[in-house]
Amino acid sequence: MPTRTVKAALALAVVSSLALAAAPAQAGAGSHGNNEKKRQADLAKAYVATAKYLWEPFAPKDGFMRTNDCVADPELGGMGYHYVKTKNIGSTNPARPAALLYEPGKKGEKRKLVAVEYVVVDRDQDLTTDDDRPTMFGGKKFDGPMPGHEPGMPVHYDLHVWLYKTNPKGLFEQWNPTVHCPQPGR
């Protein structure tokens, strides 16, 4: 078996076995009862479904379109590179994120999976209404509605989940102050 396949299989096994232990630790202590159980179960599903993408080449092979634009804000932090699977847009299934977020490795080469993102198109395309705001992970509301981030992208809601890198601002925050994009010319 090729070394890369063995490493990917080991990563998948490790993350899968730790998913149930790790998810509650990141879920937060503020929720109780059924919402907390749902949050933990959904986080575990997301971990298990996306663990194989710790090895970045698996993402494009599974239909996630690789991008070369690293998203960051000088004041808020970064998101990293978005790998988008358009057929998952609209999904609120924890195992089917619309995007995988990777941060650049040292010297900008090897990318590291840090988060997943769920995207749902706003039904009425009106930024002033939010009666169709989706929720996931035990009642966590999506951010939005917000305008598209590029030409042709509709008004939508999104939810970031920092499964693979701790976000000091919170598990479901859009921006992570510890994610940085390479600066041109460096």
Phi, psi and omega in degrees: 000133180301149182302318180298320180295318179297315179298317180295318179296320178295317178299316179299316181296316181295311182295320180297318181289332180270350187304314182291329178281323184283321185302314180297327181295325181270347187291335180096151184266358186284338182265152181226166171064219185297324179299317180293319178298317179296317179301312181295317180296317180291322176298319178297319178298318180295317177301307184298319183289333185250357183302326182295339181279001170302329172267103190310321181300340178290331183298305178297327179296333179263014174096006175276119182284121181288137176244160179243015175255116178271125185267123178208157176232131184300334181261328187265332184119205184232168171242326182099201180273132179264128172251115191252135174246100188300328180291347177267356176295130183101348181281136169244024174273121182305334181276359184229066177292152177281334182215149170250137181248127181241140172260153179290147175278183177300139182063015173078000184275275186293126181266147184239128178295129181236332186202169172235159181221139177250137183229129178231128180289137178290127186302313185261000179057029181247116181294344183268356178239151179215031182290351178249020181299121179281162173228156175211176173052053176075027175107006178292122181282142175291155171281147178123190004290153181221153178293161176299153183270351179210163182305134178089348179279128183284170170300137187205174171245151172216159179219120177265142177227114183274075184286327191247359175213128180297134175251114182299342179276341179139155183301325186251017180283149180292315187252143178242117182293350178264000177261127182233144178260151178296144177267137181304140177085003180246000000 
